[in-house]
Tab-separated table of C-alpha atoms in Angstrom:
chain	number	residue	atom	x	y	z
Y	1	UNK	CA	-7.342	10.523	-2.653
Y	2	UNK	CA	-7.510	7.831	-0.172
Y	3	UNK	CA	-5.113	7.444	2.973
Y	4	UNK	CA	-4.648	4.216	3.516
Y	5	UNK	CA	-3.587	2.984	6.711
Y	6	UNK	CA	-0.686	0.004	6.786
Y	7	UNK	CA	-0.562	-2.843	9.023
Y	8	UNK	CA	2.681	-4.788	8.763
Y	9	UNK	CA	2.701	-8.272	10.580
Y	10	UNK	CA	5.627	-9.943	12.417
Y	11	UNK	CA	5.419	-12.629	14.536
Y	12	UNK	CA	1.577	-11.604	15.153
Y	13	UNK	CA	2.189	-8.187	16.359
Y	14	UNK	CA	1.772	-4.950	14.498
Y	15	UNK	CA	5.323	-3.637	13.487
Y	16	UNK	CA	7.195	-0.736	11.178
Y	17	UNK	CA	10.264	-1.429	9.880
Y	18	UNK	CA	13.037	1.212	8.453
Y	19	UNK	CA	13.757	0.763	5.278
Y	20	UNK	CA	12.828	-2.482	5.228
Y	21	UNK	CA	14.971	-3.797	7.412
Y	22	UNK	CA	13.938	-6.884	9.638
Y	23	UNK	CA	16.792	-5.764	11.495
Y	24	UNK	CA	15.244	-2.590	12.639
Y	25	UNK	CA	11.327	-3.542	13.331
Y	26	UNK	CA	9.563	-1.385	15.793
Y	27	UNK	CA	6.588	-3.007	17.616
Y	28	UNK	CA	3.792	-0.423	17.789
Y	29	UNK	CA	0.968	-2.704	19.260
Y	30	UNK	CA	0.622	-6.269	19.790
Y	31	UNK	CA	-3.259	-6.586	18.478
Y	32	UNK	CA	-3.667	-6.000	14.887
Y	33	UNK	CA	-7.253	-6.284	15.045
Y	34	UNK	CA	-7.638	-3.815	18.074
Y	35	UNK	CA	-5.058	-1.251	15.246
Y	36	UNK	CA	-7.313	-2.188	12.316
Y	37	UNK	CA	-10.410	-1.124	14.039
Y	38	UNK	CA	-9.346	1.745	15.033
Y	39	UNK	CA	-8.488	3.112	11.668
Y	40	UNK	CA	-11.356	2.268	10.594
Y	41	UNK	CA	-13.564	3.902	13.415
Y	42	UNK	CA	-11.661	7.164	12.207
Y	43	UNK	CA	-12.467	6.761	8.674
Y	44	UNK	CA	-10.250	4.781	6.515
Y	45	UNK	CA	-11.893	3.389	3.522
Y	46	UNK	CA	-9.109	0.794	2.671
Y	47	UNK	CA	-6.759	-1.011	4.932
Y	48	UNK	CA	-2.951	-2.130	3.799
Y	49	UNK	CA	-1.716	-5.547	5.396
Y	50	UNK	CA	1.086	-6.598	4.834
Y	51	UNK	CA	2.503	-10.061	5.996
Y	52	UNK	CA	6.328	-9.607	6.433
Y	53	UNK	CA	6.497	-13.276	7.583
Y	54	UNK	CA	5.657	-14.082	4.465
Y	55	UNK	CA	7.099	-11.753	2.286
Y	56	UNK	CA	10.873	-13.403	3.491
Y	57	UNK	CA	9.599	-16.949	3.581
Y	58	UNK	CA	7.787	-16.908	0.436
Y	59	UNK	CA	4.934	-18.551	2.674
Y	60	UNK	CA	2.087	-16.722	4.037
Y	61	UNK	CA	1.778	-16.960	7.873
Y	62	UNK	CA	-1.102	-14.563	9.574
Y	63	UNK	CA	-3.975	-15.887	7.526
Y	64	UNK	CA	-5.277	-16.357	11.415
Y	65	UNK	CA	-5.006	-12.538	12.100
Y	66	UNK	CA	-5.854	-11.471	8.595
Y	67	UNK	CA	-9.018	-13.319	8.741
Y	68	UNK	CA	-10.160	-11.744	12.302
Y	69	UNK	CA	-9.480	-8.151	10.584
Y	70	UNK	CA	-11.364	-9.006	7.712
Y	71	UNK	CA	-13.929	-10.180	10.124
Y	72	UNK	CA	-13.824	-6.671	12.426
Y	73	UNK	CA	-14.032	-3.939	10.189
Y	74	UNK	CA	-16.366	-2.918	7.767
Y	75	UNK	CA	-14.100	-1.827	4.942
Y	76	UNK	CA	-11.954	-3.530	2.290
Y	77	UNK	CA	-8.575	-5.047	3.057
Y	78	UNK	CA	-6.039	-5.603	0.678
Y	79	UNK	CA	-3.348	-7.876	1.460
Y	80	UNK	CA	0.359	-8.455	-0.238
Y	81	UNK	CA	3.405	-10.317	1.463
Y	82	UNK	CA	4.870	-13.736	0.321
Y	83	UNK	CA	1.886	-14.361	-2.279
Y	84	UNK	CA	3.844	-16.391	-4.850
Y	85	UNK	CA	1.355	-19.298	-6.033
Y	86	UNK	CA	-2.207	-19.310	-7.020
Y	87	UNK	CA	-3.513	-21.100	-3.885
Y	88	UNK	CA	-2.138	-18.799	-1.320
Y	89	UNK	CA	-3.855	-15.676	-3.603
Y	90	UNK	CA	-7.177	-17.762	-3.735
Y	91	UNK	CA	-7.184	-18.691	0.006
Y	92	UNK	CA	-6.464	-14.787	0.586
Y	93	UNK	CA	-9.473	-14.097	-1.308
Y	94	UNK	CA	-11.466	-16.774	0.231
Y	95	UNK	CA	-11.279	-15.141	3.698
Y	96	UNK	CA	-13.046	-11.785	2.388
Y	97	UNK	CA	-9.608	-9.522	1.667
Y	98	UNK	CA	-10.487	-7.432	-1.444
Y	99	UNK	CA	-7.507	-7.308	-3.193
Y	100	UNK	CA	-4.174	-9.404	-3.108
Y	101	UNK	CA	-0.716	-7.188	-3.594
Y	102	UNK	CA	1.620	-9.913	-5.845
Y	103	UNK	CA	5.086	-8.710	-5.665
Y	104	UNK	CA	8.098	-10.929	-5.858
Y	105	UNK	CA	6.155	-13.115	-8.525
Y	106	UNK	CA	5.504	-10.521	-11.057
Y	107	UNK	CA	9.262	-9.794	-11.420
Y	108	UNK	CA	9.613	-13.684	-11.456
Y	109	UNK	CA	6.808	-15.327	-13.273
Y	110	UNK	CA	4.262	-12.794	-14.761
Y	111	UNK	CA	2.466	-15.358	-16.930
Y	112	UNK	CA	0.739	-16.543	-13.112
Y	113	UNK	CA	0.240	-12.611	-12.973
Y	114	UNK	CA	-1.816	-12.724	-15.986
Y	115	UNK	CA	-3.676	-15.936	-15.680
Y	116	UNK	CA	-4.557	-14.223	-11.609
Y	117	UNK	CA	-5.895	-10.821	-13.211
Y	118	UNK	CA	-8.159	-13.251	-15.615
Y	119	UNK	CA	-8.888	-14.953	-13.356
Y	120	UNK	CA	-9.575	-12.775	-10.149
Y	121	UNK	CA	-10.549	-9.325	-11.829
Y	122	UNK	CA	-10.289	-6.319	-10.257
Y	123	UNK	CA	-8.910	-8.277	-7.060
Y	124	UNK	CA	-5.067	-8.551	-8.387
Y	125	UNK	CA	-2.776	-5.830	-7.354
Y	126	UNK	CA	1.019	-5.502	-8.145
Y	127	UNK	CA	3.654	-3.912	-5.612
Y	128	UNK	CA	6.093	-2.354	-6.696
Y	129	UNK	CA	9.004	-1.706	-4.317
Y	130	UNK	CA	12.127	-0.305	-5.916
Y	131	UNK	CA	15.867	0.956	-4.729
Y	132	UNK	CA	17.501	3.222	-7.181
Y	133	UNK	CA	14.903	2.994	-9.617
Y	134	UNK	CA	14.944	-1.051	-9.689
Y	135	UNK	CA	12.148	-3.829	-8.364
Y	136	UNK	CA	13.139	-5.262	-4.968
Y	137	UNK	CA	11.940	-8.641	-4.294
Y	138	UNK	CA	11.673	-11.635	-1.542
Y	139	UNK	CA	11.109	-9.170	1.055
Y	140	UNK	CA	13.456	-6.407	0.083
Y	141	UNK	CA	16.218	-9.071	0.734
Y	142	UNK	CA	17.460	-8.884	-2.805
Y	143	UNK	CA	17.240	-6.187	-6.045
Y	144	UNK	CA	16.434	-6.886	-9.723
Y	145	UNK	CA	17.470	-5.397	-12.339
Y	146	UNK	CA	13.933	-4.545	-13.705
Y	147	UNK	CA	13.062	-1.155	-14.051
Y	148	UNK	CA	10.026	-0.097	-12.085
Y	149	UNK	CA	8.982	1.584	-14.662
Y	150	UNK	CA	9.260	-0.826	-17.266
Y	151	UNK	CA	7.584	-3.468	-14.449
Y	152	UNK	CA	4.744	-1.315	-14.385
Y	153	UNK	CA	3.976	-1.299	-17.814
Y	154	UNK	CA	3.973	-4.706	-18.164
Y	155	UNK	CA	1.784	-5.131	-15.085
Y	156	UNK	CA	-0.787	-2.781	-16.564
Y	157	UNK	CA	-0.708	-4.255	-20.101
Y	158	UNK	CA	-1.540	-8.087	-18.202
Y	159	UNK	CA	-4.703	-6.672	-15.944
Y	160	UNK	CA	-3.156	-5.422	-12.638
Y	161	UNK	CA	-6.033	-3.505	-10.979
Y	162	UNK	CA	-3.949	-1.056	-9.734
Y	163	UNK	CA	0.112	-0.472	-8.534
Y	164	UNK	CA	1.490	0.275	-5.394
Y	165	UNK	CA	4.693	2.116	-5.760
Y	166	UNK	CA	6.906	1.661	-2.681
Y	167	UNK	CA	10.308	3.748	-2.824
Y	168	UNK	CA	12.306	1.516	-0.003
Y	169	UNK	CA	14.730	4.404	0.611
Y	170	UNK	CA	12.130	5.971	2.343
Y	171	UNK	CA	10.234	4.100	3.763
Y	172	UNK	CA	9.889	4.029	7.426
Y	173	UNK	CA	11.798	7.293	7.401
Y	174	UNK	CA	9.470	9.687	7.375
Y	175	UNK	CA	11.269	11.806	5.010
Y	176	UNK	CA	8.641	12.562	2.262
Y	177	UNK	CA	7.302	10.742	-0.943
Y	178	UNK	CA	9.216	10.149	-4.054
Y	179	UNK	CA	7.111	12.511	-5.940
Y	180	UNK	CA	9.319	12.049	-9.165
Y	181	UNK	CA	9.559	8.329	-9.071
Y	182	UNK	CA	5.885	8.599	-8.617
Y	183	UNK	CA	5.677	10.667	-11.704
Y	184	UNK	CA	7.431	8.187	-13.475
Y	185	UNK	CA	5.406	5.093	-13.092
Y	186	UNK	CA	2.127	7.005	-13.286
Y	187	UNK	CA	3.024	8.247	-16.616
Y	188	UNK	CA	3.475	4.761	-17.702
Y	189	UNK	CA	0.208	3.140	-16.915
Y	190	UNK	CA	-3.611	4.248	-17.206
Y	191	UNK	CA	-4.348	2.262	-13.981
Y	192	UNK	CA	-4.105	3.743	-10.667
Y	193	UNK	CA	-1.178	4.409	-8.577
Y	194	UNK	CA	-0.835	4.249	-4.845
Y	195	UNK	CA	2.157	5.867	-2.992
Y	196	UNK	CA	3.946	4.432	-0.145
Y	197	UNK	CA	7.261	5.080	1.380
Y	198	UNK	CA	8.154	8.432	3.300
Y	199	UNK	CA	4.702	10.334	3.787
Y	200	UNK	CA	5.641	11.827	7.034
Y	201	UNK	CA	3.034	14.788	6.860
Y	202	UNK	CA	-0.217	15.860	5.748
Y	203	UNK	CA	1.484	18.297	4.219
Y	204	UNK	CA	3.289	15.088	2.355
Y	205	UNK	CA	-0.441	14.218	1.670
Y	206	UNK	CA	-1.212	17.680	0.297
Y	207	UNK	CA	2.317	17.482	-2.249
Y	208	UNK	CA	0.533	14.497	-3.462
Y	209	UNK	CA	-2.561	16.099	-5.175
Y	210	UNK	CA	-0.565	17.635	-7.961
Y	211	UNK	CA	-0.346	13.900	-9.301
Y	212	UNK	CA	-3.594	12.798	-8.829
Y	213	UNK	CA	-4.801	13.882	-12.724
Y	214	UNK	CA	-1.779	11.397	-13.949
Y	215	UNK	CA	-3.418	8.310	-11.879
Y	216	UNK	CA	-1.935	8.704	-8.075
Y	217	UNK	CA	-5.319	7.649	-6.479
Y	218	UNK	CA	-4.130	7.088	-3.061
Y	219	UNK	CA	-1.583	7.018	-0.506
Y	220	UNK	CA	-0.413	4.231	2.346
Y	221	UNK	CA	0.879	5.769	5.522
Y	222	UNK	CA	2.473	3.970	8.165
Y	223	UNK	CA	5.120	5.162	11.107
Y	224	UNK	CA	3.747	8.499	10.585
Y	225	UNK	CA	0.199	7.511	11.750
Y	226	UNK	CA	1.720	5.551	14.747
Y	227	UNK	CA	3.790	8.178	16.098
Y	228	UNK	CA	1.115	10.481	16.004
Y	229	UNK	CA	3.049	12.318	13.128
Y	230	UNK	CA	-0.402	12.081	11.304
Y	231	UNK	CA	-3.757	12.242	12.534
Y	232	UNK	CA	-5.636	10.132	10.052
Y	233	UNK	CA	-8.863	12.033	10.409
Y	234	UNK	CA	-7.471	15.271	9.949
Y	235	UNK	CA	-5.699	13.751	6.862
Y	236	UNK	CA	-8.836	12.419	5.448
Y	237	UNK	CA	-10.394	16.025	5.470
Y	238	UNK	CA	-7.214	17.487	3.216
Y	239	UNK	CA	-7.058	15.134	0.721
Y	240	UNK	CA	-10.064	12.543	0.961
Y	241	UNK	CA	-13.216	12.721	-0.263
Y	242	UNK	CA	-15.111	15.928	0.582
Y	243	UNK	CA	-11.938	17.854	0.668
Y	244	UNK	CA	-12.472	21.439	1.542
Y	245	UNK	CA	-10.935	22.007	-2.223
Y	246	UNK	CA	-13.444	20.368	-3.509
Y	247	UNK	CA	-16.248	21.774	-1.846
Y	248	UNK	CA	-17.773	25.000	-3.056
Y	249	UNK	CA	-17.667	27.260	-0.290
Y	250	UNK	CA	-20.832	29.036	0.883
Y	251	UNK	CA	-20.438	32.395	1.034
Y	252	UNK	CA	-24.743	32.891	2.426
Y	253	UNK	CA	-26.272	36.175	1.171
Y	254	UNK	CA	-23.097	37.817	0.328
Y	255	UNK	CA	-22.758	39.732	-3.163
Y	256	UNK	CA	-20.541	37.349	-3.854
Y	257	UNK	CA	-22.345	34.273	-4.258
């Protein structure tokens, strides 16, 4: 399972919010790029950016500081916040990020979803960020009243690469995953499913293996890895790749072997 490290952007600087809530961003470091490559020295294969500028505006605004991450580390980045049109996904693309997160838009217009997937494949991600079971969208600022389970399902049927699901209650909180939520979505798709929203632990991390035959491929942590909650090396060697339950153990000349 991969840990996935988030970066949320506001205003240039790396912040977490709770909940969602612009109201209640906490600044954790003002270079993203210095943040990015340090997950990646400790060995995350996939970074999480997230514009939050852009996610209320509608209008992506770090493209400047996206592109010098893209730039500094040696893994893929996949981006989501205020992607809405097909020329702020392709300029995305253009800059080296891997994979762009649509969110608002697939609730809104999910024929661009479709002609996106077609046309970008494998590079078109959908977000799903729900309260109570229902898609958020513009930023968490307002709630649909689209099921994310039924969103899912639709997302899967028109090419999504994969879904992020994001349980906003949550998030920021470091309260724990939404393992049934989780459960819910994965069982409606046969594309993978990345957690976010809670994970507070490695022990969260661990609780998350026991969906990984339905599709959960991966998890995004955020506050926890910033207040030192998580050590992202240490979670990398419970649930990454190489896990110690994956590896036979070697048990030398004993009878047992």
């Amino acid at each position: 399972m991969d840990v996935i490290p988030a970066i949320d952007l506001l205003d240039g600087r790396c912040v977490r919010l709770y909940q969602g809530d612009y109201e209640q961003a906490q600044t954790f470091n003002d270079d993203p790029v210095a943040v990015a490559q340090q997950w990646a020295d400790q060995g995350a294969t996939w970074l999480h950016l997230v514009d939050l500028d852009g996610a209320k505006t509608g209008q992506p605004t770090n493209h400047k500081i996206i592109e010098a991450i893209v730039n500094a580390v040696n893994i893929p980045v996949q981006v989501g916040g205020g992607l809405r049109s097909r020329e702020t996904v392709a300029t995305l693309l253009n800059l080296g990020v891997r994979r762009a997160i649509l969110g608002t838009v697939a609730v809104e217009n999910p024929q661009l979803v479709a002609e996106l997937c077609q046309e970008f494949p494998q590079q078109i991600v959908v977000g799903i960020d729900a309260r109570d079971g229902k898609v958020a969208t513009r930023g968490w600022l307002e709630t649909s009243e689209v099921l994310a389970t039924e969103l899912a399902h639709q997302m899967a049927q028109l090419g999504a690469s994969a879904i992020i699901y994001t349980d906003i209650h949550r998030d920021g909180t470091l309260q724990g995953p939404n393992k049934a939520a989780l459960r819910e979505v994965a069982n409606e798709v046969a594309i993978p499913v990345i957690a976010s929203g809670g994970i507070s632990s490695v022990t969260d991390l661990l609780s998350l293996l026991s969906l990984e035959p339905l599709g959960v491929t991966g998890a995004i942590v955020g506050r926890a890895l910033y207040t030192g909650d998580v050590d992202l090396k240490e979670a990398i060697q419970a649930v990454g790749q190489g896990r110690w339950q994956d590896v036979p153990p070697d048990f030398g000349g004993s009878s047992f072997a």
